[in-house]
Coordinates of C-alpha atoms and ligand atoms in Angstrom, one line a residue:
M25 CA 223.7 -216.4 -213.5
N26 CA 223.2 -216.7 -217.3
R27 CA 221.4 -220.2 -218.4
I28 CA 224.1 -220.3 -221.1
P29 CA 224.4 -223.6 -222.8
L30 CA 227.7 -225.1 -221.6
C31 CA 229.3 -225.1 -225.1
S32 CA 229.0 -221.6 -225.9
I33 CA 231.3 -221.6 -222.9
V34 CA 233.9 -224.0 -225.0
L35 CA 233.0 -222.6 -228.3
L36 CA 233.9 -219.0 -226.9
L37 CA 237.5 -220.2 -225.6
S38 CA 238.8 -222.5 -229.1
S39 CA 236.7 -219.3 -231.6
F40 CA 234.9 -222.5 -232.7
V41 CA 231.9 -221.7 -234.8
A42 CA 228.9 -224.5 -234.4
S43 CA 226.2 -224.7 -237.2
A44 CA 223.0 -225.2 -234.6
K45 CA 221.5 -228.3 -236.5
P46 CA 221.2 -231.3 -234.1
G47 CA 223.4 -233.8 -233.6
H48 CA 226.0 -231.8 -236.2
T49 CA 229.6 -231.6 -235.3
S50 CA 232.6 -230.4 -237.3
T51 CA 235.2 -232.0 -239.8
G52 CA 238.5 -232.3 -239.1
A53 CA 240.5 -232.1 -235.3
G54 CA 241.0 -229.2 -232.9
V55 CA 238.2 -229.1 -230.5
P56 CA 234.1 -231.1 -231.8
A57 CA 231.6 -229.3 -232.6
P58 CA 229.1 -230.0 -229.9
C59 CA 226.2 -232.5 -230.4
L60 CA 223.3 -230.1 -229.7
P61 CA 221.2 -229.9 -227.5
V62 CA 224.0 -229.5 -224.7
P63 CA 223.0 -229.6 -220.7
T64 CA 223.1 -225.8 -218.9
V65 CA 225.5 -224.4 -216.6
Q66 CA 222.5 -224.9 -213.9
Q67 CA 221.2 -228.6 -215.3
L68 CA 224.9 -230.2 -214.9
A69 CA 225.6 -229.1 -211.6
L70 CA 222.3 -230.7 -210.3
Q71 CA 223.4 -233.7 -212.2
D72 CA 227.1 -233.6 -210.8
M73 CA 225.3 -232.7 -207.0
E74 CA 224.5 -236.6 -208.2
M75 CA 222.5 -237.8 -205.3
Y76 CA 220.3 -235.3 -203.1
A77 CA 217.2 -236.2 -200.2
F78 CA 213.4 -235.5 -199.6
I79 CA 212.4 -235.0 -196.4
H80 CA 208.2 -235.5 -197.1
Y81 CA 207.2 -234.3 -193.3
S82 CA 203.5 -232.7 -193.5
L83 CA 199.9 -233.3 -191.1
N84 CA 199.7 -236.9 -192.7
T85 CA 202.6 -238.0 -190.5
Y86 CA 199.9 -237.1 -187.8
T87 CA 197.4 -238.1 -189.6
D88 CA 199.1 -241.9 -191.1
Q89 CA 198.0 -241.1 -194.4
E90 CA 199.9 -240.6 -198.3
W91 CA 197.5 -237.5 -198.8
G92 CA 195.6 -235.3 -197.0
F93 CA 192.5 -234.1 -198.2
G94 CA 193.0 -230.6 -196.5
N95 CA 190.6 -230.1 -194.0
E96 CA 193.0 -231.6 -191.5
S97 CA 193.8 -229.3 -188.4
P98 CA 197.4 -227.6 -187.8
E99 CA 196.2 -228.0 -184.0
L100 CA 197.8 -231.7 -184.9
F101 CA 201.1 -229.8 -185.9
D102 CA 202.8 -230.6 -182.5
P103 CA 206.5 -232.5 -183.0
A104 CA 207.9 -232.8 -179.1
D105 CA 211.1 -232.9 -180.3
L106 CA 211.7 -231.4 -184.1
D107 CA 215.1 -231.0 -185.5
C108 CA 215.7 -230.3 -188.3
R109 CA 219.8 -231.3 -187.8
Q110 CA 219.4 -234.4 -186.9
W111 CA 217.2 -234.4 -191.4
A112 CA 220.5 -232.6 -192.4
R113 CA 222.4 -234.5 -190.3
V114 CA 221.5 -237.8 -191.9
C115 CA 221.3 -236.9 -194.9
K116 CA 225.0 -235.9 -195.1
Q117 CA 225.8 -239.0 -194.0
S118 CA 223.8 -240.6 -196.5
G119 CA 225.9 -239.3 -199.5
M120 CA 223.5 -236.1 -200.2
R121 CA 224.7 -233.5 -201.4
G122 CA 220.9 -231.4 -200.4
V123 CA 217.4 -231.6 -199.3
I124 CA 214.2 -230.6 -201.2
L125 CA 211.7 -230.6 -198.3
T126 CA 207.9 -230.2 -198.7
A127 CA 206.3 -226.6 -198.1
K128 CA 203.3 -227.3 -199.2
H129 CA 202.3 -231.2 -199.7
H130 CA 198.7 -231.9 -202.0
C131 CA 196.8 -231.3 -198.2
G132 CA 198.1 -227.9 -198.8
F133 CA 199.5 -227.0 -195.1
C134 CA 202.7 -224.6 -195.7
L135 CA 205.8 -225.8 -192.8
W136 CA 206.1 -221.7 -193.3
P137 CA 204.4 -218.9 -192.0
S138 CA 202.6 -217.6 -195.2
A139 CA 201.4 -214.6 -195.3
Y140 CA 199.0 -216.2 -197.8
T141 CA 197.1 -217.9 -195.6
E142 CA 196.0 -219.9 -192.4
Y143 CA 196.5 -222.9 -193.0
S144 CA 200.2 -223.0 -192.0
V145 CA 202.5 -223.6 -189.2
K146 CA 202.3 -220.1 -187.7
N147 CA 198.3 -221.7 -186.7
A148 CA 199.7 -224.8 -185.1
P149 CA 200.8 -225.3 -181.4
W150 CA 204.5 -226.2 -182.3
K151 CA 205.9 -223.4 -180.8
Q152 CA 203.0 -221.3 -180.2
G153 CA 202.4 -221.4 -184.1
R154 CA 206.1 -219.1 -183.6
G155 CA 207.6 -222.1 -185.9
D156 CA 208.8 -222.3 -189.3
V157 CA 210.0 -225.4 -190.7
V158 CA 211.1 -224.0 -193.7
R159 CA 213.5 -222.1 -192.1
E160 CA 214.7 -224.6 -190.1
M161 CA 216.0 -226.6 -192.2
A162 CA 217.4 -223.8 -194.8
E163 CA 220.3 -223.1 -192.0
A164 CA 220.2 -226.2 -191.3
C165 CA 221.7 -228.1 -194.1
R166 CA 224.2 -225.1 -194.9
R167 CA 226.0 -225.2 -191.5
E168 CA 225.7 -229.2 -192.6
G169 CA 227.3 -227.8 -196.5
L170 CA 223.8 -229.6 -198.2
K171 CA 222.5 -227.0 -200.5
F172 CA 218.7 -225.9 -200.4
A173 CA 215.8 -226.7 -202.2
V174 CA 211.5 -227.0 -201.6
Y175 CA 208.8 -228.3 -202.8
L176 CA 206.0 -226.6 -203.7
S177 CA 202.1 -228.4 -204.8
P178 CA 201.0 -227.1 -207.3
W179 CA 197.6 -229.2 -206.3
D180 CA 196.0 -227.6 -203.0
R181 CA 193.5 -229.6 -201.5
N182 CA 192.8 -227.2 -199.0
Y183 CA 192.9 -223.4 -200.9
P184 CA 189.3 -223.0 -201.5
E185 CA 190.0 -220.8 -205.3
Y186 CA 192.7 -224.3 -206.4
G187 CA 190.9 -224.3 -209.8
R188 CA 190.0 -221.1 -210.8
E189 CA 192.2 -218.0 -212.3
A190 CA 192.8 -216.4 -207.9
Y191 CA 194.5 -220.4 -207.5
I192 CA 198.0 -219.0 -209.9
T193 CA 198.2 -215.8 -207.7
Y194 CA 198.2 -217.4 -204.4
F195 CA 200.2 -220.5 -204.9
R196 CA 202.9 -217.7 -206.8
N197 CA 202.9 -215.2 -203.7
Q198 CA 204.1 -218.8 -201.5
L199 CA 206.0 -219.6 -204.6
R200 CA 207.8 -216.0 -204.1
E201 CA 208.0 -216.2 -200.6
L202 CA 209.8 -219.6 -200.7
L203 CA 212.6 -218.0 -203.6
T204 CA 212.4 -215.0 -201.9
Q205 CA 213.1 -216.0 -197.7
Y206 CA 215.3 -218.7 -197.4
G207 CA 218.1 -218.0 -199.4
D208 CA 219.9 -219.4 -202.5
M209 CA 217.8 -222.8 -203.5
F210 CA 219.5 -225.6 -206.1
E211 CA 215.5 -226.8 -208.0
V212 CA 212.1 -226.2 -207.1
W213 CA 209.6 -229.2 -207.5
F214 CA 206.4 -229.2 -208.5
D215 CA 204.4 -232.7 -208.2
G216 CA 202.7 -233.8 -210.9
A217 CA 199.5 -234.9 -208.7
N218 CA 197.1 -232.5 -209.9
G219 CA 192.7 -231.9 -209.3
G220 CA 190.7 -234.1 -208.6
D221 CA 188.9 -234.3 -205.1
G222 CA 189.6 -232.5 -201.9
W223 CA 188.1 -229.6 -198.5
Y224 CA 188.8 -226.8 -201.0
G225 CA 188.2 -224.0 -198.0
G226 CA 184.5 -226.6 -197.4
A227 CA 183.3 -227.3 -200.5
N228 CA 184.2 -230.9 -200.6
E229 CA 184.0 -231.2 -204.6
T230 CA 185.9 -233.5 -207.2
R231 CA 187.6 -230.0 -209.9
R232 CA 189.6 -231.2 -212.7
I233 CA 191.7 -228.9 -214.2
D234 CA 194.3 -229.4 -217.4
D235 CA 197.7 -229.0 -216.5
K236 CA 199.0 -228.1 -219.1
S237 CA 197.2 -224.6 -219.5
Y238 CA 195.8 -223.9 -215.9
Y239 CA 199.1 -222.7 -214.1
Q240 CA 200.1 -221.0 -216.9
W241 CA 204.4 -222.6 -215.9
A242 CA 205.5 -220.0 -219.0
D243 CA 205.1 -216.8 -216.4
T244 CA 206.4 -219.2 -213.1
Y245 CA 209.1 -220.1 -214.5
R246 CA 209.9 -216.8 -215.4
L247 CA 209.7 -216.0 -212.5
I248 CA 211.7 -218.6 -211.0
R249 CA 214.4 -217.5 -213.3
E250 CA 214.9 -213.7 -211.9
L251 CA 214.1 -214.6 -208.4
Q252 CA 216.4 -217.6 -208.3
P253 CA 219.2 -218.1 -211.4
N254 CA 220.9 -221.2 -210.6
C255 CA 218.0 -223.3 -209.7
V256 CA 216.8 -226.0 -211.9
I257 CA 212.8 -226.6 -211.7
W258 CA 211.4 -229.8 -212.5
G259 CA 208.9 -231.1 -214.7
D260 CA 206.6 -233.8 -215.4
N261 CA 204.3 -234.7 -218.4
A262 CA 203.3 -231.3 -218.6
N263 CA 205.2 -228.8 -218.0
R264 CA 208.6 -229.4 -219.3
G265 CA 211.3 -228.1 -216.7
D266 CA 215.1 -228.5 -216.3
I267 CA 215.1 -232.2 -215.4
R268 CA 212.3 -234.6 -215.4
W269 CA 211.0 -237.0 -213.8
V270 CA 211.3 -240.8 -214.6
G271 CA 207.7 -241.7 -214.7
T272 CA 207.9 -244.3 -211.6
E273 CA 208.2 -243.4 -208.7
A274 CA 209.9 -247.9 -207.5
G275 CA 213.4 -246.0 -208.2
N276 CA 214.6 -246.6 -211.2
V277 CA 214.8 -245.0 -214.6
G278 CA 215.6 -246.8 -218.1
E279 CA 219.2 -248.7 -218.9
T280 CA 218.4 -246.6 -222.2
N281 CA 218.5 -243.1 -221.2
W282 CA 218.3 -240.1 -223.6
S283 CA 219.4 -236.3 -221.8
P284 CA 217.3 -234.6 -224.5
M285 CA 213.9 -234.6 -224.8
P286 CA 211.0 -232.7 -227.1
S287 CA 210.6 -229.5 -226.5
Q288 CA 207.2 -229.8 -227.7
G289 CA 204.1 -231.1 -226.8
K290 CA 203.0 -235.0 -223.8
A291 CA 205.8 -236.7 -222.3
D292 CA 204.8 -240.3 -222.1
Y293 CA 206.3 -242.3 -219.7
G294 CA 208.7 -243.7 -222.3
M295 CA 209.7 -241.4 -223.2
L296 CA 210.7 -239.5 -219.4
H297 CA 212.0 -243.1 -218.7
F298 CA 214.1 -244.1 -221.6
G299 CA 214.6 -240.3 -222.8
V300 CA 214.0 -239.1 -226.9
E301 CA 217.8 -239.8 -228.8
Q302 CA 216.4 -236.5 -231.7
G303 CA 214.4 -234.1 -228.8
D304 CA 215.9 -230.8 -228.7
V305 CA 215.8 -229.6 -225.6
W306 CA 218.3 -230.6 -222.4
C307 CA 215.6 -232.1 -219.6
P308 CA 218.0 -235.2 -217.8
G309 CA 216.3 -236.9 -216.2
E310 CA 215.7 -237.3 -211.8
T311 CA 214.5 -240.5 -209.9
N312 CA 212.7 -240.5 -206.8
T313 CA 212.0 -242.8 -204.7
S314 CA 211.9 -243.6 -200.9
I315 CA 214.0 -245.4 -198.1
R316 CA 210.0 -246.8 -197.8
P317 CA 207.7 -247.7 -199.3
G318 CA 205.6 -244.9 -199.1
W319 CA 207.0 -240.8 -199.2
F320 CA 205.6 -240.3 -195.6
Y321 CA 206.4 -241.6 -192.2
H322 CA 203.9 -245.0 -191.3
E323 CA 205.3 -246.8 -188.4
T324 CA 203.8 -250.3 -189.6
E325 CA 206.5 -249.1 -192.3
D326 CA 209.5 -250.3 -189.4
A327 CA 210.4 -253.1 -190.4
H328 CA 210.3 -252.1 -194.3
V329 CA 212.7 -249.3 -194.8
K330 CA 215.1 -251.1 -198.0
S331 CA 218.1 -252.7 -197.1
V332 CA 221.4 -251.8 -198.9
E333 CA 221.2 -254.3 -201.4
K334 CA 218.2 -252.6 -202.5
L335 CA 219.2 -248.6 -202.5
M336 CA 222.7 -250.1 -204.0
D337 CA 220.3 -251.5 -207.2
T338 CA 218.2 -248.0 -206.9
Y339 CA 221.9 -246.4 -207.4
Y340 CA 223.4 -248.0 -209.9
K341 CA 219.7 -248.3 -211.6
S342 CA 219.5 -243.9 -211.2
V343 CA 223.9 -242.6 -211.4
G344 CA 224.6 -245.4 -212.8
R345 CA 222.0 -244.9 -215.5
N346 CA 222.9 -240.9 -216.2
S347 CA 220.5 -240.2 -214.0
T348 CA 220.4 -238.2 -210.2
L349 CA 218.9 -239.6 -207.5
L350 CA 216.4 -238.1 -205.3
L351 CA 216.0 -240.2 -201.9
N352 CA 213.6 -239.6 -199.6
F353 CA 213.4 -239.2 -195.5
P354 CA 210.2 -239.2 -193.8
V355 CA 209.4 -238.0 -190.4
M356 CA 207.9 -239.6 -187.8
P357 CA 205.5 -237.7 -185.7
N358 CA 208.1 -236.6 -182.5
G359 CA 209.9 -234.4 -185.6
R360 CA 212.5 -236.8 -186.3
I361 CA 214.1 -239.3 -189.0
S362 CA 213.9 -242.2 -187.7
P363 CA 217.1 -244.2 -186.6
V364 CA 216.1 -246.8 -189.0
D365 CA 216.6 -244.8 -192.3
S366 CA 219.5 -243.1 -190.7
L367 CA 221.1 -247.2 -190.7
H368 CA 220.7 -247.6 -194.2
G369 CA 221.4 -244.9 -194.9
L370 CA 224.7 -244.5 -193.7
Q371 CA 225.1 -247.9 -194.6
F372 CA 224.6 -247.4 -198.7
A373 CA 226.1 -244.5 -198.3
R374 CA 229.3 -246.4 -197.1
M375 CA 229.1 -249.3 -199.1
V376 CA 229.5 -246.6 -202.5
E377 CA 232.1 -245.1 -200.9
T378 CA 233.4 -248.5 -200.4
V379 CA 232.8 -250.4 -203.5
F380 CA 234.5 -246.6 -206.3
R381 CA 237.2 -246.5 -203.4
H382 CA 239.6 -248.4 -206.1
D383 CA 239.4 -247.8 -209.1
L384 CA 241.3 -251.0 -211.0
A385 CA 241.3 -249.6 -214.6
R386 CA 244.5 -246.7 -213.0
G387 CA 247.6 -248.9 -213.0
A388 CA 246.6 -250.3 -216.8
K389 CA 248.2 -249.4 -219.9
I390 CA 245.2 -248.2 -222.1
A391 CA 245.5 -247.8 -226.3
A392 CA 242.6 -246.7 -228.3
S393 CA 241.7 -247.5 -232.0
N394 CA 241.5 -243.9 -233.1
V395 CA 242.4 -240.5 -231.8
R396 CA 241.2 -236.9 -232.6
G397 CA 243.6 -236.0 -235.1
G398 CA 246.5 -238.1 -233.3
D399 CA 246.6 -235.1 -230.4
K400 CA 247.5 -235.4 -227.5
R401 CA 244.8 -233.3 -226.5
Y402 CA 242.2 -236.5 -226.5
A403 CA 244.3 -239.1 -226.3
P404 CA 243.0 -242.7 -224.1
R405 CA 245.7 -241.9 -220.7
H406 CA 243.1 -238.8 -220.1
V407 CA 239.7 -241.4 -219.4
L408 CA 241.6 -242.9 -216.3
D409 CA 243.2 -238.9 -215.5
G410 CA 240.2 -238.0 -212.9
R411 CA 239.9 -234.6 -214.0
P412 CA 236.2 -234.2 -215.6
G413 CA 237.4 -231.4 -218.2
T414 CA 239.9 -233.9 -220.6
Y415 CA 238.4 -236.5 -222.3
W416 CA 239.8 -239.2 -225.3
A417 CA 237.7 -238.6 -228.8
T418 CA 237.6 -239.9 -232.0
D419 CA 237.8 -238.3 -235.6
D420 CA 234.3 -236.4 -236.6
D421 CA 233.7 -239.5 -239.8
V422 CA 234.2 -241.9 -236.4
T423 CA 231.9 -243.3 -234.9
E424 CA 232.5 -246.4 -233.5
A425 CA 236.0 -247.1 -231.6
S426 CA 237.5 -248.9 -228.9
L427 CA 239.2 -248.0 -226.2
T428 CA 242.3 -251.4 -224.0
L429 CA 243.2 -252.0 -220.7
T430 CA 245.6 -254.2 -219.7
F431 CA 246.7 -254.9 -217.1
K432 CA 250.1 -255.3 -215.3
R433 CA 248.8 -259.2 -213.1
P434 CA 245.4 -260.3 -213.7
T435 CA 242.5 -258.0 -212.4
R436 CA 239.3 -259.4 -210.6
F437 CA 236.4 -257.0 -211.0
N438 CA 232.6 -256.8 -211.8
R439 CA 231.4 -252.8 -212.1
F440 CA 232.3 -250.9 -215.5
L441 CA 231.8 -247.3 -215.2
A442 CA 232.0 -244.7 -218.2
E443 CA 231.1 -241.3 -218.0
E444 CA 231.3 -238.8 -220.7
Y445 CA 232.1 -235.1 -221.8
I446 CA 228.7 -234.0 -221.6
A447 CA 229.4 -230.6 -222.2
L448 CA 229.2 -230.4 -225.2
G449 CA 226.2 -233.5 -225.4
Q450 CA 225.8 -236.7 -225.6
R451 CA 227.0 -239.4 -227.9
V452 CA 227.0 -242.6 -227.3
R453 CA 224.2 -245.3 -228.3
S454 CA 225.5 -248.5 -227.6
F455 CA 228.8 -249.9 -226.7
T456 CA 230.1 -253.6 -226.0
L457 CA 232.9 -255.4 -223.3
E458 CA 234.7 -257.7 -222.6
A459 CA 237.0 -259.7 -221.0
L460 CA 240.5 -261.1 -221.7
V461 CA 239.8 -264.2 -219.7
D462 CA 242.5 -267.9 -219.7
G463 CA 243.5 -265.3 -223.5
R464 CA 239.4 -265.7 -224.9
W465 CA 237.7 -262.3 -225.4
V466 CA 235.0 -263.0 -222.8
P467 CA 231.9 -260.6 -223.4
L468 CA 229.9 -258.7 -220.6
K469 CA 226.5 -258.2 -220.5
D470 CA 224.5 -255.9 -218.0
E471 CA 223.0 -258.3 -214.8
L472 CA 220.8 -255.7 -214.1
V473 CA 219.4 -255.6 -217.3
E474 CA 215.1 -255.5 -217.7
H475 CA 214.7 -254.0 -221.2
G476 CA 217.4 -255.0 -224.5
N477 CA 221.1 -255.6 -223.4
G478 CA 222.0 -253.2 -222.3
L479 CA 224.9 -251.5 -222.7
T480 CA 223.1 -248.5 -224.1
T481 CA 223.5 -244.8 -224.0
I482 CA 226.1 -243.6 -221.1
G483 CA 226.3 -239.4 -220.2
H484 CA 226.4 -238.4 -217.6
R485 CA 227.9 -242.0 -216.2
R486 CA 227.1 -245.5 -216.7
I487 CA 227.1 -248.3 -214.4
I488 CA 227.5 -251.8 -216.1
C489 CA 227.0 -254.9 -213.1
F490 CA 228.1 -258.4 -213.8
P491 CA 229.7 -261.7 -212.1
T492 CA 233.2 -261.2 -211.3
V493 CA 236.1 -262.0 -213.7
E494 CA 239.8 -262.0 -213.5
A495 CA 241.2 -261.0 -217.2
T496 CA 244.2 -259.2 -218.5
Q497 CA 242.7 -256.9 -220.7
L498 CA 239.3 -255.0 -221.1
R499 CA 237.8 -254.3 -224.3
F500 CA 235.1 -250.9 -224.9
T501 CA 233.9 -250.5 -228.0
I502 CA 231.2 -248.1 -228.7
T503 CA 229.8 -249.9 -231.8
S504 CA 227.3 -246.3 -232.5
A505 CA 227.4 -243.5 -231.7
R506 CA 225.4 -239.8 -233.1
A507 CA 229.0 -237.8 -233.8
C508 CA 232.7 -238.5 -232.3
P509 CA 232.3 -239.8 -228.9
L510 CA 233.5 -237.7 -226.7
I511 CA 234.7 -240.4 -223.5
S512 CA 235.7 -239.1 -219.7
R513 CA 235.6 -241.8 -217.2
V514 CA 236.8 -244.8 -218.0
G515 CA 236.4 -247.0 -214.0
L516 CA 236.4 -250.7 -213.1
F517 CA 236.2 -251.9 -209.7
L518 CA 235.2 -254.9 -207.8
A519 CA 232.2 -254.8 -205.5
P520 CA 232.3 -257.1 -202.1
D521 CA 228.8 -259.4 -201.7
I522 CA 226.5 -257.5 -199.8
E523 CA 225.0 -258.3 -197.3
H524 CA 221.5 -257.2 -196.0
P525 CA 221.2 -255.4 -191.9
S526 CA 218.5 -257.5 -191.0
V527 CA 215.6 -254.6 -188.5
S528 CA 212.9 -257.3 -186.9
A529 CA 210.1 -256.5 -187.9
G530 CA 208.1 -256.1 -184.5
G531 CA 204.5 -256.6 -183.9
K532 CA 203.3 -260.1 -183.4
S533 CA 200.2 -260.1 -185.8
E534 CA 199.8 -262.8 -187.8
A535 CA 198.7 -262.3 -191.5
K536 CA 196.7 -264.6 -193.8
R537 CA 198.2 -263.6 -198.1
S538 CA 195.6 -264.3 -200.8
S539 CA 196.7 -267.9 -201.3
L540 CA 195.0 -268.7 -198.2
L541 CA 191.3 -266.4 -198.6
N542 CA 189.0 -267.6 -200.2
I543 CA 188.7 -264.6 -202.9
F544 CA 185.5 -264.2 -205.4
F545 CA 184.0 -261.0 -207.1
A546 CA 180.4 -261.1 -206.3
S547 CA 180.5 -257.6 -208.9
P548 CA 183.2 -256.1 -211.3
R549 CA 183.9 -254.0 -208.8
Q550 CA 182.9 -255.7 -205.6
M551 CA 185.5 -258.2 -204.1
L552 CA 184.7 -260.9 -201.5
I553 CA 187.4 -262.2 -198.9
E554 CA 186.4 -265.2 -197.3
C555 CA 189.2 -265.5 -194.2
P556 CA 189.4 -269.0 -192.6
G557 CA 189.7 -269.2 -188.9
T558 CA 188.4 -267.6 -186.1
K559 CA 190.5 -264.8 -184.3
P560 CA 189.3 -261.2 -185.0
I561 CA 190.1 -259.6 -188.4
Q562 CA 191.6 -256.5 -187.3
G563 CA 193.4 -254.6 -191.2
F564 CA 193.0 -255.1 -194.8
R565 CA 195.9 -254.8 -197.2
Y566 CA 195.2 -254.8 -200.7
L567 CA 198.8 -255.3 -203.3
P568 CA 197.3 -253.1 -206.9
P569 CA 198.0 -254.9 -210.2
Q570 CA 202.0 -253.9 -211.0
K571 CA 201.9 -253.1 -214.2
S572 CA 199.3 -251.5 -215.0
H573 CA 197.6 -248.7 -213.8
R574 CA 193.8 -250.9 -215.8
G575 CA 191.8 -251.8 -212.2
V576 CA 193.3 -250.2 -209.5
V577 CA 190.9 -249.2 -207.1
T578 CA 191.9 -245.4 -205.9
H579 CA 189.0 -245.6 -203.9
Y580 CA 187.6 -248.0 -201.5
S581 CA 185.2 -249.3 -198.8
L582 CA 185.5 -251.8 -197.1
W583 CA 182.6 -254.3 -195.3
G584 CA 182.6 -256.8 -192.4
L585 CA 179.3 -258.9 -192.6
E586 CA 178.9 -259.2 -188.7
S587 CA 175.5 -260.9 -186.9
N588 CA 173.3 -257.8 -187.8
G589 CA 174.9 -257.2 -191.6
W590 CA 176.9 -255.8 -193.0
K591 CA 179.5 -253.3 -191.3
K592 CA 181.7 -250.7 -192.9
L593 CA 184.9 -251.2 -191.5
A594 CA 186.9 -248.5 -193.2
S595 CA 186.6 -246.0 -196.4
G596 CA 188.9 -243.8 -197.9
E597 CA 191.4 -243.3 -201.0
F598 CA 194.3 -244.8 -201.6
S599 CA 196.5 -242.2 -201.4
N600 CA 199.6 -241.9 -204.5
I601 CA 198.5 -245.0 -205.3
V602 CA 198.6 -244.6 -209.1
N603 CA 202.1 -243.7 -208.9
N604 CA 203.4 -246.0 -206.1
P605 CA 202.1 -249.3 -206.0
I606 CA 202.3 -249.9 -202.7
W607 CA 201.0 -252.3 -200.1
Q608 CA 197.6 -250.2 -199.3
S609 CA 196.4 -251.3 -195.6
L610 CA 193.9 -250.1 -193.5
R611 CA 193.2 -250.8 -189.8
F612 CA 189.8 -251.2 -187.2
P613 CA 188.6 -252.4 -184.9
A614 CA 188.7 -255.9 -184.4
T615 CA 185.9 -257.0 -185.9
S616 CA 184.1 -260.7 -185.8
A617 CA 183.3 -261.0 -189.1
H618 CA 185.1 -263.3 -191.4
L619 CA 183.6 -262.5 -195.1
L620 CA 185.2 -258.9 -196.5
R621 CA 184.3 -257.4 -198.6
L622 CA 185.9 -254.5 -200.8
D623 CA 184.6 -252.2 -202.1
A624 CA 185.8 -250.4 -205.4
E625 CA 184.6 -246.7 -205.6
Q626 CA 186.6 -245.6 -208.2
L627 CA 189.6 -247.5 -210.2
A628 CA 192.1 -245.5 -211.6
E629 CA 191.5 -247.4 -214.7
G630 CA 188.9 -249.7 -216.1
E631 CA 185.5 -250.8 -214.3
R632 CA 186.8 -254.3 -212.9
M633 CA 189.0 -254.3 -209.4
E634 CA 191.9 -256.3 -209.9
Y635 CA 194.7 -257.1 -207.3
E636 CA 198.3 -258.7 -207.0
D637 CA 197.7 -259.8 -203.3
V638 CA 195.9 -259.2 -200.1
E639 CA 196.1 -260.2 -196.8
V640 CA 193.8 -260.0 -193.8
V641 CA 195.6 -259.2 -190.5
M642 CA 194.1 -261.1 -187.6
E643 CA 194.6 -260.0 -183.9
Ligands
FUL10 C1 204.0 -237.9 -205.5 C2 202.7 -237.3 -204.7 O1 201.7 -237.6 -205.2 C3 203.6 -237.4 -203.7 O2 202.8 -237.6 -202.5 C4 205.2 -237.2 -203.0 O3 205.4 -236.3 -203.1 C5 206.0 -237.6 -205.1 C6 207.5 -237.5 -204.4 O4 205.3 -237.6 -205.7 O5 203.7 -237.8 -207.2

C-alpha cells in the first residue's frame, strides 16, 4: 500500500481539485477541501487503534534495573514459565488492540536469535538457546487477533561499534531481520534515549552521538517503507516519524493537541506536547506510559500498580485528547505478567466499556446554526449516526457554529465526546459547552484541565469531563476553526463513580520521609541525611524534582557513616530518571549508620543537586 494521504482518495471520488496550501479551503458548497496537512491511510489506521500495549522485557528483568549497562550475562535469561499467550491475553483483556515488544532495549540484548550478535537469546539457558521471544509473541498476537510491532533501541550499550559508522549497518541489519521474519508490523518504535556511558564490547566508556545526524534516519526510513509499507514510524524531537512522542512518560498530552507538526528542525517539549497548529506534516501524538512506575518489572513496585481511576485519568488525557495510548505491561522474571497488572488492566477495560456503552445523545433532537449548502449530506444528524465516514459541515466561510441537542426528558451526564472528520485535516481551535439546567444555560468546564480553559482542539477524539448535570438541552459551539468544521461524532455519557481496587502494600519495613529526616548539604553535590532512631537502615529512596531537569541526580554514590568511617552502600545510575522522574529505590545490606551521604556523581542539568523528597527504609 502506498502512503497516500486520505484526502487524495476523497478528492478522486469527488473530482475536486484542491489547492495545496496549508489551511486552504474551497469556496461554495460541495465536498469540503482538505485543510492541510492530512493523515496517510496508515496514520489514520493507527489513530483508530486508540490503545495498544508496550511490553518491556529483557535482561533488566533479572537485574532489577531500568537500563542495562550492556555487560549483563545472557546466562541470567532463564524464565521458568515464559508464556507469550498469557501476555497477549492480558493485553487483549485490557482493551489493547496491538502489542509493541522491546526486541532490543538499551543493553543490546536481543530477544530474537539475531545473526549479527552473540548477545541474544541464542546464548541464554532458556530453551537451550533455541528460543525466540519475538516469534512467540508475534504468533500469540496473531492468535488473539492483536496487531504486533517492535521496539528496537537505537542506543546499544553492548555493541563495540556503537557511536561509529559500522553500528548503523548493524542496526539496519537487525531492523531487516525484525521486519522480514515476523509478519506484519503496525509500528516501529525507536527510543529517544541516546548515547552515554556503556560497556561497548569492553571499552567501558562514554560515547556521545548527534541524534539528528548519526543514525541517518532518511535511509532507515526508506528501508522500513520498503519492507513494511503499512507500518508507522515513531519519532521524537530528533527524527520526525509518522507518530510523535508527547514529551513525557507520565501519561498525558496537552489539552490543546494538534496533529500537525513542522517537518523540519528539532521539536521542543512544547511542540511535542501540544503539536503545532501551523505544522506542515501530519504527525499525531502517542502517549506512552507504564501501568507501574517503571518500565521493567521490579518487585518493589507491586504495590504501586496504577489504579483503575488513574488509568481512566490517563485515558481521558490521551485518547480523550486526540492521541493514542501506549500502555506498558512489564514481564516478571518467571516470564509472565503479574496478576495485579492483569487485574487492573481488565478493570480499566471494563470501566471504559461501562462509561461509553450508552450514548445519551443518540435519542436527542439535533439542530445546527449552519449546514453546508443546506445539503442533507452535511446535516447535523450525521454526528449521531454512528458512521465514521459521515459528518456535519458548515459553509466554507463559517468557522463559528453551534449544534444544539434537545433531550426528550431531563438527562444526566458528565462526559462530552466529539470527533472531527480528520481525513480532511484537523480544524477546530476552540469550542464551548453549555447545558440548559432549570431553564438556565450553564457553562461546562473541563475538570481535568491543566492549561488554559481546556476547551481547545478536537481532532480524532476529544472527551471533556465535568461534574454531573441534569439538562434538557446541550449547546456545543465551535468558537474558532482553521477552516469550516467537519464533525463526525458527538456523544454524551454518564460515568459512574470510580472505585479504587485495593492492593495490599506487602512488606513490613518502616519508611521515614524527608519531613522526619534532618537533611543538609555539605556541598552543592553532597547531601547529608541524618536518620533518627536506632533500627538498622537497609534502603534509600530518592524522588527527583518534578518540574524541571535542573538538579536531577543521574549517577550517584550512597555512603553510610559507620564506626570505622564512611562505607559505600550503593553506587550507579538512576536510569531513565529524566524522562520518567519517579521514586528511585536502593537496597543494600543493613547498616548501623545513622548518617547517610548521597553524592551526585552526575546531574542532568545545573550544578546543584535538588530533590523533591527522600526516604530512608529501616528494617
Ligand atoms: C525511554 C527508555 O529509556 C525507557 O527505558 C523505556 O523504554 C521508555 C519507553 O522509553 O525513553
